Amino acid sequence: MAPKTIKMALSNMLADLKKDDLAKFCSQLVDRREEPRVRRNRVEGKSFLEIADVLVSAFTEQGALDVATEILNDIDCQNDAKNLAEDTRELTSKSGSTGTASSSAGAASGNTKADDKHFVDKHKVELIQRVSNTDSILDGLFDHDVIPQEVYDKIRAVPTTQARVRELYCGPLKAGQECKNVFYKLLEQHEKFLVEDLKKKA
């Protein structure tokens, strides 16, 4: 039976890998240099479903498929990459319309159907100027693996809040939709009134 979600398809793919290939897959995943990075302790000794969950939470569903396919091809598991593509063909065609991934992403980012531009992109200038609680936001981004230790330390060393937020836009927030979603959730948590004010303007 075809998997109902991309996460389940990823979990099935990981379960089908030979033990050595699974170890190679996880090693390649944590060794990726592109943001967002995945820490070793998030996949080491974890179940197939937990690793699939890490992939989806770090890269979004479509991004997780792309990353998984890239890694499978790198470790000479082309057949597994092909099977994954076949298993998710129908799921990816739905994700652009009414799939759970797109609806939950919209809810998490403040997007509307009429305007696909992400909240943090739409209000970039005002967020740079008005966000004040950068320490808590940086802690959250680090905890969610959006930024690695060296980037966290570098941005924490920047003297002004405006410059810190600008640094986030120049680096981590360019990595993709999921990073912006995490940033948005942290804004809702630590800058609630600012987010509400910006929503009214939108």
Short mmCIF file of C-alpha atoms in Angstrom, two decimals:
data_model
loop_
_atom_site.label_atom_id
_atom_site.label_comp_id
_atom_site.label_asym_id
_atom_site.label_seq_id
_atom_site.Cartn_x
_atom_site.Cartn_y
_atom_site.Cartn_z
CA MET A 1 0.00 0.00 0.00
CA ALA A 2 1.29 3.45 -0.91
CA PRO A 3 2.37 5.63 2.04
CA LYS A 4 -0.10 8.35 3.08
CA THR A 5 2.53 10.99 3.91
CA ILE A 6 5.99 11.94 2.71
CA LYS A 7 7.28 11.38 6.24
CA MET A 8 5.98 7.79 6.15
CA ALA A 9 7.53 7.26 2.71
CA LEU A 10 10.88 8.47 4.07
CA SER A 11 10.53 6.17 7.09
CA ASN A 12 9.77 3.20 4.81
CA MET A 13 12.77 4.03 2.64
CA LEU A 14 15.07 4.15 5.66
CA ALA A 15 13.66 0.84 6.94
CA ASP A 16 14.42 -0.78 3.57
CA LEU A 17 18.07 0.31 3.58
CA LYS A 18 20.73 -2.22 4.51
CA LYS A 19 22.35 -1.56 7.89
CA ASP A 20 25.59 -0.27 6.33
CA ASP A 21 23.69 1.94 3.88
CA LEU A 22 21.59 3.40 6.70
CA ALA A 23 24.78 4.24 8.59
CA LYS A 24 26.18 5.91 5.45
CA PHE A 25 22.91 7.81 4.96
CA CYS A 26 22.96 9.23 8.50
CA SER A 27 26.67 10.05 8.22
CA GLN A 28 26.12 11.96 4.98
CA LEU A 29 23.14 13.76 6.51
CA VAL A 30 25.06 15.13 9.50
CA ASP A 31 28.11 15.94 7.34
CA ARG A 32 26.14 18.21 4.97
CA ARG A 33 27.67 21.70 4.89
CA GLU A 34 24.53 23.50 3.69
CA GLU A 35 22.12 25.05 6.16
CA PRO A 36 20.09 23.90 7.95
CA ARG A 37 22.49 21.43 9.54
CA VAL A 38 21.40 18.26 11.34
CA ARG A 39 23.23 17.34 14.54
CA ARG A 40 24.51 13.80 14.97
CA ASN A 41 22.60 13.22 18.23
CA ARG A 42 19.30 13.82 16.40
CA VAL A 43 19.75 10.73 14.19
CA GLU A 44 22.22 8.48 16.00
CA GLY A 45 20.44 5.46 17.48
CA LYS A 46 17.02 6.80 16.47
CA SER A 47 14.17 4.88 14.85
CA PHE A 48 13.35 5.17 11.14
CA LEU A 49 10.31 7.30 11.93
CA GLU A 50 12.32 9.61 14.20
CA ILE A 51 14.95 10.13 11.49
CA ALA A 52 12.20 10.81 8.94
CA ASP A 53 10.70 13.33 11.38
CA VAL A 54 14.08 15.07 11.69
CA LEU A 55 14.35 15.27 7.89
CA VAL A 56 10.90 16.82 7.50
CA SER A 57 11.28 19.25 10.41
CA ALA A 58 14.69 20.41 9.19
CA PHE A 59 14.02 20.70 5.45
CA THR A 60 10.19 20.69 4.96
CA GLU A 61 8.56 17.70 3.23
CA GLN A 62 9.65 18.55 -0.31
CA GLY A 63 13.10 19.62 0.88
CA ALA A 64 13.48 16.38 2.83
CA LEU A 65 12.72 14.39 -0.33
CA ASP A 66 15.33 16.35 -2.27
CA VAL A 67 17.98 15.90 0.44
CA ALA A 68 17.19 12.19 0.87
CA THR A 69 17.36 11.58 -2.89
CA GLU A 70 20.67 13.45 -3.13
CA ILE A 71 22.17 11.41 -0.28
CA LEU A 72 20.86 8.10 -1.67
CA ASN A 73 22.51 8.81 -5.01
CA ASP A 74 25.75 9.81 -3.26
CA ILE A 75 25.93 6.49 -1.38
CA ASP A 76 25.12 4.45 -4.51
CA CYS A 77 21.54 3.59 -3.50
CA GLN A 78 20.01 4.70 -6.80
CA ASN A 79 17.30 2.02 -6.69
CA ASP A 80 16.16 3.26 -3.29
CA ALA A 81 16.11 6.82 -4.63
CA LYS A 82 14.00 5.66 -7.57
CA ASN A 83 11.58 3.77 -5.30
CA LEU A 84 11.24 6.82 -3.05
CA ALA A 85 10.38 8.99 -6.05
CA GLU A 86 7.74 6.49 -7.18
CA ASP A 87 6.24 6.19 -3.68
CA THR A 88 5.90 9.96 -3.32
CA ARG A 89 4.88 10.94 -6.86
CA GLU A 90 1.21 11.38 -5.98
CA LEU A 91 2.01 12.98 -2.61
CA THR A 92 4.25 15.64 -4.13
CA SER A 93 1.66 16.52 -6.77
CA LYS A 94 -0.85 17.19 -3.98
CA SER A 95 1.47 19.19 -1.73
CA GLY A 96 1.13 22.32 -3.82
CA SER A 97 -2.65 22.45 -3.38
CA THR A 98 -4.53 21.20 -0.34
CA GLY A 99 -1.99 18.82 1.21
CA THR A 100 -1.42 18.85 4.95
CA ALA A 101 2.11 20.11 4.45
CA SER A 102 1.10 23.27 2.63
CA SER A 103 -1.79 24.06 4.97
CA SER A 104 0.27 23.56 8.12
CA ALA A 105 3.14 25.58 6.66
CA GLY A 106 0.73 28.39 5.90
CA ALA A 107 -0.60 28.36 9.43
CA ALA A 108 2.90 28.29 10.85
CA SER A 109 4.18 31.16 8.74
CA GLY A 110 1.25 33.55 8.54
CA ASN A 111 0.93 33.11 4.78
CA THR A 112 -2.44 33.56 3.12
CA LYS A 113 -3.78 32.08 -0.10
CA ALA A 114 -3.86 35.51 -1.68
CA ASP A 115 -0.27 36.24 -0.77
CA ASP A 116 2.36 33.49 -0.81
CA LYS A 117 5.15 35.76 0.41
CA HIS A 118 6.40 34.60 3.80
CA PHE A 119 5.64 36.81 6.81
CA VAL A 120 9.33 37.23 7.67
CA ASP A 121 10.13 38.30 4.09
CA LYS A 122 7.15 40.64 3.85
CA HIS A 123 8.10 42.46 7.06
CA LYS A 124 11.89 42.19 6.80
CA VAL A 125 12.65 45.90 7.26
CA GLU A 126 10.38 46.36 10.28
CA LEU A 127 11.54 43.13 11.90
CA ILE A 128 15.17 44.23 11.60
CA GLN A 129 14.27 47.57 13.18
CA ARG A 130 11.87 46.41 15.89
CA VAL A 131 12.80 42.91 17.12
CA SER A 132 14.39 43.30 20.55
CA ASN A 133 14.46 39.87 22.21
CA THR A 134 17.24 38.46 20.04
CA ASP A 135 18.88 36.33 22.75
CA SER A 136 15.80 34.12 23.21
CA ILE A 137 15.24 33.92 19.45
CA LEU A 138 18.86 32.89 18.82
CA ASP A 139 18.57 30.26 21.57
CA GLY A 140 15.46 28.89 19.86
CA LEU A 141 17.08 28.83 16.42
CA PHE A 142 20.06 26.97 17.87
CA ASP A 143 17.83 24.47 19.71
CA HIS A 144 15.91 23.76 16.48
CA ASP A 145 19.19 23.24 14.55
CA VAL A 146 18.52 26.20 12.27
CA ILE A 147 21.92 27.65 13.18
CA PRO A 148 25.06 25.75 14.23
CA GLN A 149 27.21 26.69 17.24
CA GLU A 150 29.67 28.84 15.27
CA VAL A 151 26.91 30.93 13.68
CA TYR A 152 25.15 31.25 17.05
CA ASP A 153 28.37 32.51 18.69
CA LYS A 154 29.10 34.88 15.81
CA ILE A 155 25.65 36.50 15.87
CA ARG A 156 25.58 36.69 19.69
CA ALA A 157 28.84 38.68 19.49
CA VAL A 158 27.23 41.32 17.25
CA PRO A 159 26.63 44.43 19.42
CA THR A 160 23.16 45.66 18.33
CA THR A 161 19.83 43.86 18.00
CA GLN A 162 19.25 45.32 14.54
CA ALA A 163 22.60 44.00 13.31
CA ARG A 164 21.85 40.57 14.78
CA VAL A 165 18.53 40.26 12.96
CA ARG A 166 20.18 41.54 9.77
CA GLU A 167 22.81 38.77 10.12
CA LEU A 168 19.99 36.20 10.35
CA TYR A 169 18.51 37.49 7.11
CA CYS A 170 21.91 37.39 5.40
CA GLY A 171 22.52 33.75 6.36
CA PRO A 172 20.21 31.24 8.07
CA LEU A 173 16.92 32.71 6.81
CA LYS A 174 18.09 32.21 3.22
CA ALA A 175 18.23 28.45 3.76
CA GLY A 176 14.56 27.80 3.08
CA GLN A 177 10.94 27.86 4.14
CA GLU A 178 11.34 25.70 7.25
CA CYS A 179 13.98 28.04 8.73
CA LYS A 180 11.61 30.96 8.21
CA ASN A 181 8.77 28.98 9.82
CA VAL A 182 10.88 28.32 12.93
CA PHE A 183 11.88 31.99 13.07
CA TYR A 184 8.24 33.02 12.75
CA LYS A 185 7.15 30.69 15.58
CA LEU A 186 9.87 32.14 17.80
CA LEU A 187 8.70 35.66 16.93
CA GLU A 188 5.17 34.68 17.95
CA GLN A 189 6.54 33.37 21.22
CA HIS A 190 8.97 36.18 22.11
CA GLU A 191 7.65 39.17 20.12
CA LYS A 192 3.92 38.51 20.31
CA PHE A 193 2.74 42.13 20.21
CA LEU A 194 5.08 43.05 17.35
CA VAL A 195 3.78 40.13 15.27
CA GLU A 196 0.17 41.12 15.99
CA ASP A 197 0.91 44.72 15.00
CA LEU A 198 2.54 43.65 11.71
CA LYS A 199 -0.36 41.31 10.95
CA LYS A 200 -2.79 44.21 11.28
CA LYS A 201 -0.77 46.20 8.75
CA ALA A 202 -0.81 43.28 6.33
#
